[in-house]
Short mmCIF file of C-alpha atoms in Angstrom, two decimals:
data_model
loop_
_atom_site.label_atom_id
_atom_site.label_comp_id
_atom_site.label_asym_id
_atom_site.label_seq_id
_atom_site.Cartn_x
_atom_site.Cartn_y
_atom_site.Cartn_z
CA MET A 646 350.79 96.55 122.73
CA ASN A 647 348.41 94.75 125.10
CA ASN A 648 351.10 92.11 125.62
CA HIS A 649 353.06 94.61 127.73
CA ILE A 650 350.13 95.19 130.15
CA ASN A 651 350.48 93.63 133.57
CA PRO A 652 348.27 90.46 133.48
CA LYS A 653 346.64 91.33 136.82
CA TYR A 654 345.80 94.86 135.60
CA LYS A 655 344.52 93.50 132.29
CA SER A 656 342.23 91.07 134.15
CA SER A 657 341.00 93.96 136.29
CA LEU A 658 340.19 96.03 133.17
CA GLN A 659 338.22 93.16 131.62
CA LYS A 660 336.28 92.63 134.85
CA ARG A 661 335.41 96.33 135.11
CA LYS A 662 334.28 96.31 131.49
CA SER A 663 332.07 93.28 132.16
CA LEU A 664 330.61 94.88 135.29
CA SER A 665 329.86 98.15 133.50
CA THR A 666 327.96 96.22 130.83
CA LYS A 667 326.07 94.22 133.44
CA ASN A 668 324.89 97.19 135.48
CA LEU A 669 324.27 99.58 132.59
CA LEU A 670 320.48 99.13 132.73
CA GLN A 671 320.33 99.65 136.50
CA ARG A 672 322.37 102.84 136.24
CA LEU A 673 320.13 103.95 133.37
CA ILE A 674 316.94 103.39 135.42
CA ASN A 675 318.54 105.34 138.27
CA GLY A 676 318.79 108.35 135.95
CA ASP A 677 322.56 108.25 135.44
CA LYS A 678 323.35 110.60 132.52
CA VAL A 679 326.64 108.87 131.78
CA ALA A 680 324.86 105.50 131.52
CA LEU A 681 322.27 107.07 129.22
CA SER A 682 325.01 108.49 126.96
CA GLN A 683 326.79 105.12 126.92
CA SER A 684 323.55 103.33 126.08
CA ILE A 685 322.78 105.69 123.20
CA THR A 686 326.33 105.26 121.90
CA LEU A 687 325.73 101.49 121.83
CA ILE A 688 322.39 102.01 120.08
CA GLU A 689 324.06 104.12 117.39
CA SER A 690 326.98 101.73 116.95
CA GLU A 691 327.23 100.00 113.59
CA GLN A 692 329.27 97.13 115.05
CA LYS A 693 327.43 93.81 114.91
CA LYS A 694 329.01 92.66 118.19
CA HIS A 695 326.98 95.35 120.00
CA GLN A 696 323.63 94.28 118.53
CA LYS A 697 322.81 91.55 121.08
CA LEU A 698 323.54 93.92 123.95
CA VAL A 699 321.41 96.60 122.30
CA ASP A 700 318.46 94.23 121.85
CA LYS A 701 318.65 93.16 125.49
CA LEU A 702 318.99 96.75 126.67
CA ILE A 703 315.94 97.96 124.70
CA THR A 704 313.79 94.97 125.75
CA SER A 705 314.74 95.48 129.40
CA SER A 706 314.03 99.22 129.14
CA LEU A 707 310.52 98.83 127.68
CA PRO A 708 308.73 98.22 131.03
CA HIS A 709 310.28 101.47 132.31
CA SER A 710 309.30 103.55 129.25
CA GLY A 711 306.15 105.12 127.81
CA GLN A 712 305.44 107.59 130.61
CA SER A 713 306.65 110.74 128.86
CA ILE A 714 305.07 113.16 126.42
CA ARG A 715 306.98 113.01 123.13
CA ILE A 716 307.10 116.30 121.24
CA GLY A 717 308.34 116.71 117.69
CA ILE A 718 309.72 120.15 116.81
CA THR A 719 310.46 121.24 113.26
CA GLY A 720 310.94 124.32 111.13
CA VAL A 721 313.25 125.56 108.41
CA PRO A 722 316.89 126.34 109.32
CA GLY A 723 317.10 129.79 110.91
CA VAL A 724 313.57 129.74 112.35
CA GLY A 725 314.99 129.60 115.88
CA LYS A 726 314.42 125.98 116.90
CA SER A 727 317.39 125.83 119.29
CA THR A 728 316.49 129.16 120.92
CA PHE A 729 312.90 128.01 121.35
CA ILE A 730 313.91 124.63 122.79
CA GLU A 731 316.24 126.29 125.29
CA ALA A 732 313.54 128.71 126.48
CA PHE A 733 310.87 126.00 126.49
CA GLY A 734 313.13 123.49 128.25
CA LYS A 735 314.16 125.87 131.02
CA MET A 736 310.51 126.76 131.61
CA LEU A 737 309.63 123.05 131.95
CA ILE A 738 312.51 122.47 134.37
CA ARG A 739 311.18 125.28 136.55
CA LYS A 740 307.91 123.34 136.61
CA GLY A 741 309.76 120.30 137.95
CA LYS A 742 310.05 118.39 134.67
CA ARG A 743 313.04 116.38 133.44
CA ILE A 744 313.59 116.93 129.73
CA ALA A 745 315.60 115.12 127.08
CA VAL A 746 316.42 116.75 123.73
CA LEU A 747 317.23 114.47 120.82
CA ALA A 748 318.51 116.89 118.22
CA VAL A 749 319.18 115.46 114.79
CA ASP A 750 321.89 117.23 112.79
CA PRO A 751 322.14 117.00 108.99
CA THR A 752 324.91 114.81 107.61
CA SER A 753 326.82 115.88 104.53
CA SER A 754 326.19 113.57 101.58
CA VAL A 755 329.70 114.39 100.36
CA SER A 756 331.97 114.25 103.43
CA LYS A 757 329.55 112.24 105.66
CA GLY A 758 330.38 114.76 108.40
CA SER A 759 327.99 116.50 110.79
CA ILE A 760 328.37 119.67 112.86
CA LEU A 761 326.48 118.41 115.96
CA GLY A 762 326.26 121.97 117.24
CA ASP A 763 323.08 121.88 119.32
CA LYS A 764 324.92 121.68 122.63
CA THR A 765 326.81 124.82 121.60
CA ARG A 766 323.59 126.62 120.69
CA MET A 767 321.88 125.60 123.96
CA GLN A 768 324.66 126.66 126.32
CA SER A 769 322.34 127.49 129.23
CA LEU A 770 320.08 124.43 128.96
CA VAL A 771 322.97 121.98 128.67
CA ASN A 772 324.15 122.92 132.17
CA GLU A 773 320.78 122.15 133.78
CA LYS A 774 320.80 119.09 136.04
CA ASN A 775 317.39 117.92 134.81
CA ALA A 776 318.16 118.33 131.11
CA PHE A 777 319.83 115.86 128.75
CA ILE A 778 320.81 116.97 125.25
CA ARG A 779 322.02 114.49 122.67
CA PRO A 780 322.87 115.71 119.16
CA THR A 781 322.96 112.90 116.62
CA ALA A 782 324.13 112.78 113.02
CA SER A 783 321.22 111.98 110.73
CA GLY A 784 323.23 109.76 108.41
CA SER A 785 321.41 108.48 105.35
CA SER A 786 318.25 107.42 107.19
CA LEU A 787 314.68 108.37 106.35
CA GLY A 788 314.17 112.10 106.10
CA GLY A 789 317.34 112.95 107.99
CA VAL A 790 316.07 111.42 111.22
CA ALA A 791 318.67 109.24 112.93
CA ARG A 792 317.84 105.56 112.42
CA LYS A 793 317.97 104.86 116.13
CA THR A 794 316.03 107.89 117.41
CA ARG A 795 313.01 105.70 118.19
CA GLU A 796 315.13 103.49 120.46
CA ASN A 797 316.80 106.53 122.00
CA ILE A 798 313.37 107.79 123.07
CA ILE A 799 312.79 104.52 124.96
CA LEU A 800 316.16 104.86 126.72
CA CYS A 801 315.45 108.46 127.75
CA GLU A 802 312.07 107.46 129.17
CA ALA A 803 313.65 104.57 131.07
CA ALA A 804 316.11 107.08 132.54
CA GLY A 805 313.18 109.07 133.95
CA TYR A 806 312.84 111.95 131.49
CA ASP A 807 309.16 112.89 131.28
CA VAL A 808 309.34 115.30 128.35
CA ILE A 809 311.15 114.15 125.20
CA LEU A 810 311.82 116.78 122.53
CA VAL A 811 312.82 115.51 119.09
CA GLU A 812 314.20 118.29 116.90
CA THR A 813 314.40 117.66 113.16
CA VAL A 814 316.81 119.11 110.64
CA GLY A 815 313.86 120.91 109.08
CA VAL A 816 314.44 119.72 105.53
CA GLY A 817 313.22 116.91 103.30
CA GLN A 818 310.91 114.33 104.83
CA SER A 819 312.35 114.47 108.36
CA GLU A 820 309.04 115.89 109.56
CA THR A 821 307.17 112.75 108.44
CA ALA A 822 309.56 110.47 110.32
CA VAL A 823 309.43 112.54 113.53
CA HIS A 824 305.65 112.74 113.31
CA SER A 825 305.61 108.92 113.33
CA MET A 826 307.44 108.72 116.68
CA THR A 827 305.98 111.61 118.70
CA ASP A 828 302.66 112.44 120.40
CA PHE A 829 302.52 116.15 119.63
CA PHE A 830 303.90 117.90 116.55
CA LEU A 831 305.03 121.51 116.81
CA LEU A 832 305.85 123.58 113.73
CA LEU A 833 307.87 126.80 113.99
CA LYS A 834 307.41 129.45 111.32
CA LEU A 835 308.81 132.87 110.52
CA ALA A 836 306.81 135.92 109.47
CA GLY A 837 307.85 138.34 106.77
CA ALA A 838 310.12 135.90 104.96
CA GLY A 839 307.64 134.43 102.48
CA ASP A 840 307.50 131.41 104.76
CA GLU A 841 303.79 131.69 105.47
CA LEU A 842 302.67 131.14 101.86
CA GLN A 843 305.15 128.33 101.34
CA GLY A 844 303.94 126.68 104.53
CA ILE A 845 300.30 126.77 103.47
CA LYS A 846 301.18 124.77 100.34
CA ARG A 847 303.12 122.10 102.18
CA GLY A 848 301.56 118.94 103.64
CA ILE A 849 303.40 119.55 106.88
CA ILE A 850 300.58 121.87 107.98
CA GLU A 851 298.32 118.83 108.03
CA MET A 852 300.62 117.15 110.56
CA ALA A 853 301.05 120.14 112.88
CA ASP A 854 299.16 120.24 116.19
CA VAL A 855 300.31 123.79 116.79
CA ILE A 856 301.97 126.38 114.57
CA LEU A 857 304.16 128.90 116.34
CA ILE A 858 305.12 132.13 114.62
CA ASN A 859 308.52 132.62 116.20
CA LYS A 860 310.55 135.83 116.63
CA ALA A 861 307.32 137.79 117.20
CA ASP A 862 309.13 140.70 118.80
CA GLY A 863 310.23 144.26 118.01
CA GLU A 864 309.37 145.45 114.53
CA ASN A 865 308.38 141.93 113.52
CA GLN A 866 305.28 141.82 115.75
CA LYS A 867 302.94 143.23 113.10
CA ALA A 868 304.13 140.76 110.46
CA ALA A 869 303.81 137.91 112.97
CA LYS A 870 300.18 138.80 113.70
CA GLN A 871 299.47 138.92 109.96
CA ALA A 872 301.08 135.49 109.46
CA GLN A 873 299.04 134.13 112.36
CA MET A 874 295.81 135.24 110.67
CA GLU A 875 296.85 133.69 107.35
CA PHE A 876 297.66 130.35 108.94
CA LYS A 877 294.40 130.33 110.89
CA ARG A 878 292.49 130.83 107.65
CA ALA A 879 294.52 128.09 105.96
CA LEU A 880 293.80 125.58 108.73
CA HIS A 881 290.07 125.82 108.03
CA LEU A 882 290.76 124.19 104.64
CA TYR A 883 292.06 120.99 106.21
CA PRO A 884 289.86 118.09 107.34
CA GLU A 885 289.34 117.31 111.02
CA LYS A 886 292.18 115.40 112.63
CA GLN A 887 291.70 111.85 113.91
CA SER A 888 292.69 113.16 117.33
CA LYS A 889 289.70 115.55 117.26
CA TRP A 890 292.18 118.27 118.23
CA ALA A 891 291.81 121.62 116.46
CA PRO A 892 295.35 122.89 115.63
CA LYS A 893 296.26 126.25 117.11
CA VAL A 894 298.33 129.14 115.76
CA LYS A 895 300.23 131.28 118.25
CA CYS A 896 302.88 134.01 118.20
CA VAL A 897 305.92 133.55 120.44
CA SER A 898 309.22 135.23 121.13
CA SER A 899 311.78 132.68 122.28
CA LEU A 900 314.27 135.49 122.87
CA ASN A 901 311.92 137.33 125.27
CA ASN A 902 310.21 134.21 126.68
CA ASP A 903 306.91 135.61 125.48
CA GLY A 904 304.13 133.03 125.02
CA ILE A 905 306.34 130.04 125.90
CA GLY A 906 304.26 129.03 128.94
CA LYS A 907 301.09 128.95 126.84
CA VAL A 908 302.68 126.37 124.55
CA TRP A 909 302.95 123.90 127.43
CA ASP A 910 299.36 124.65 128.44
CA MET A 911 298.25 123.67 124.91
CA ILE A 912 300.31 120.46 124.99
CA GLU A 913 298.73 119.46 128.32
CA SER A 914 295.26 120.21 126.93
CA TYR A 915 296.04 118.08 123.88
CA LYS A 916 297.26 115.17 126.01
CA ASN A 917 294.21 115.28 128.28
CA LYS A 918 291.81 115.43 125.33
CA THR A 919 293.45 112.62 123.36
CA ILE A 920 293.78 110.32 126.39
CA GLU A 921 290.11 110.89 127.11
CA ASN A 922 288.98 110.06 123.56
CA GLY A 923 291.40 107.11 123.22
CA PHE A 924 293.51 108.56 120.41
CA PHE A 925 296.71 109.00 122.46
CA HIS A 926 297.33 105.30 123.16
CA GLN A 927 295.91 104.13 119.83
CA ASN A 928 298.30 106.47 118.03
CA ARG A 929 301.28 105.05 119.93
CA PHE A 930 300.22 101.52 118.95
CA GLU A 931 299.94 102.56 115.29
CA GLN A 932 303.42 104.09 115.53
CA GLN A 933 304.80 100.80 116.88
CA LYS A 934 303.25 99.00 113.92
CA PHE A 935 304.82 101.52 111.54
CA TRP A 936 308.30 100.97 113.03
CA LEU A 937 307.83 97.20 112.93
CA TYR A 938 307.19 97.33 109.18
CA ASP A 939 309.95 99.88 108.67
CA SER A 940 312.47 97.68 110.52
CA LEU A 941 311.40 94.64 108.49
CA ASN A 942 311.83 96.60 105.26
CA GLN A 943 315.32 97.70 106.33
CA LYS A 944 316.36 94.13 107.21
CA LEU A 945 314.98 92.68 103.98
CA LYS A 946 316.73 95.38 101.98
CA GLN A 947 320.02 94.75 103.81
CA ASN A 948 319.71 90.99 103.34
CA PHE A 949 319.10 91.50 99.62
CA TYR A 950 322.07 93.78 98.96
CA ASP A 951 324.48 91.91 101.26
CA ASN A 952 324.07 88.65 99.34
CA PRO A 953 327.34 88.10 97.36
CA LYS A 954 325.60 86.25 94.52
CA LEU A 955 323.08 89.06 94.14
CA LYS A 956 325.86 91.63 94.15
CA SER A 957 327.50 89.87 91.23
CA LYS A 958 324.19 89.53 89.37
CA LEU A 959 323.40 93.20 90.00
CA LYS A 960 326.67 94.27 88.36
CA THR A 961 325.82 92.18 85.31
CA TYR A 962 322.40 93.82 84.95
CA LEU A 963 323.85 97.31 85.47
CA THR A 964 326.22 96.67 82.56
CA GLN A 965 323.31 95.50 80.40
CA ILE A 966 321.28 98.58 81.36
CA GLU A 967 324.20 100.84 80.42
CA LYS A 968 324.40 99.12 77.02
CA GLN A 969 320.62 99.48 76.69
CA GLU A 970 320.20 95.73 76.40
CA ILE A 971 317.53 95.57 79.11
CA SER A 972 315.20 98.03 80.84
CA SER A 973 315.59 98.92 84.53
CA PHE A 974 312.14 97.49 85.25
CA LYS A 975 312.86 94.17 83.53
CA ALA A 976 316.22 93.93 85.32
CA ALA A 977 314.48 94.49 88.67
CA ASP A 978 312.00 91.69 87.90
CA GLU A 979 314.79 89.32 86.94
CA LEU A 980 316.82 90.16 90.05
CA TYR A 981 313.82 89.57 92.27
CA LYS A 982 313.12 86.19 90.65
CA TYR A 983 316.77 85.25 91.10
CA TYR A 984 316.54 86.28 94.79
CA LEU A 985 313.46 84.05 95.28
CA ASP A 986 315.27 81.14 93.63
CA LEU A 987 318.17 81.59 96.04
CA LEU A 988 315.78 81.53 99.00
CA ASN A 989 313.97 78.43 97.74
CA ALA A 990 317.28 76.65 97.17
CA LYS A 991 318.17 76.89 100.88
#
């Protein structure tokens, strides 16, 4: 079909494409939302031809990043994360902040589809000039957190967003992954739904810097106060955090904008305290180390399973395991030895 395109017009299209690639970073630094969306699309692309451009884009963006406060937000489905983020985001914009929301939607393990409905749920915030909302399918990555969310944070910071909100799907180990890429971890809870007792048992409480009892309005206010007391008692059972920050428990109503401003006050207090005691920057360095090792593990794993000889050998061992001729553990040892032999033979 391209053969029917006027050669002059075709040359013009190629030139424009080349120019758009060349000036993408400059547009990004200038705060162009379209450039930011295009950059994130490249980051999330699975096409190998985009990888060199992505690497260059991230490396060039690094000197312009790191100036934001990164906030992880989690909670079970139905706790009101989107409503809270919209109220919280609009409040920050009124304070002169530019906010980016990286909302990770769950991907179906059956159809591989994702709803990506956060923009629909945040109808008011999405229209704000100083807000950027990017829903991303979680795929099969760690804990439901999109594999490229870490890089997307860097892009948003390079584009001038000074508050980055990373919303998790609220299931599985997504909280652990988000905790490893944010500065402040905010946990939303419900009262009167049995959620408070379940929450006390879960390790997520240990990660939280603040616990917010959401929907503390109307007839639910009494139950919210009760849940707040229970969580406060539970927090005394946990050891002191490395940050030296004592986690808080507050009641909020996202619907009525009640208590939302105090949340930002706490985050600012946390940032000031942890910068002063050195934890803030040390924590970011430790996170970079974590993602270095994680990226290496992913590449080693990919290299292992993409090897055609190993694929063939793996099928042979799977057949032997099915026939109960070899144990899974012995097969793994043999496969690893075979992999080392292949590397040494190069």
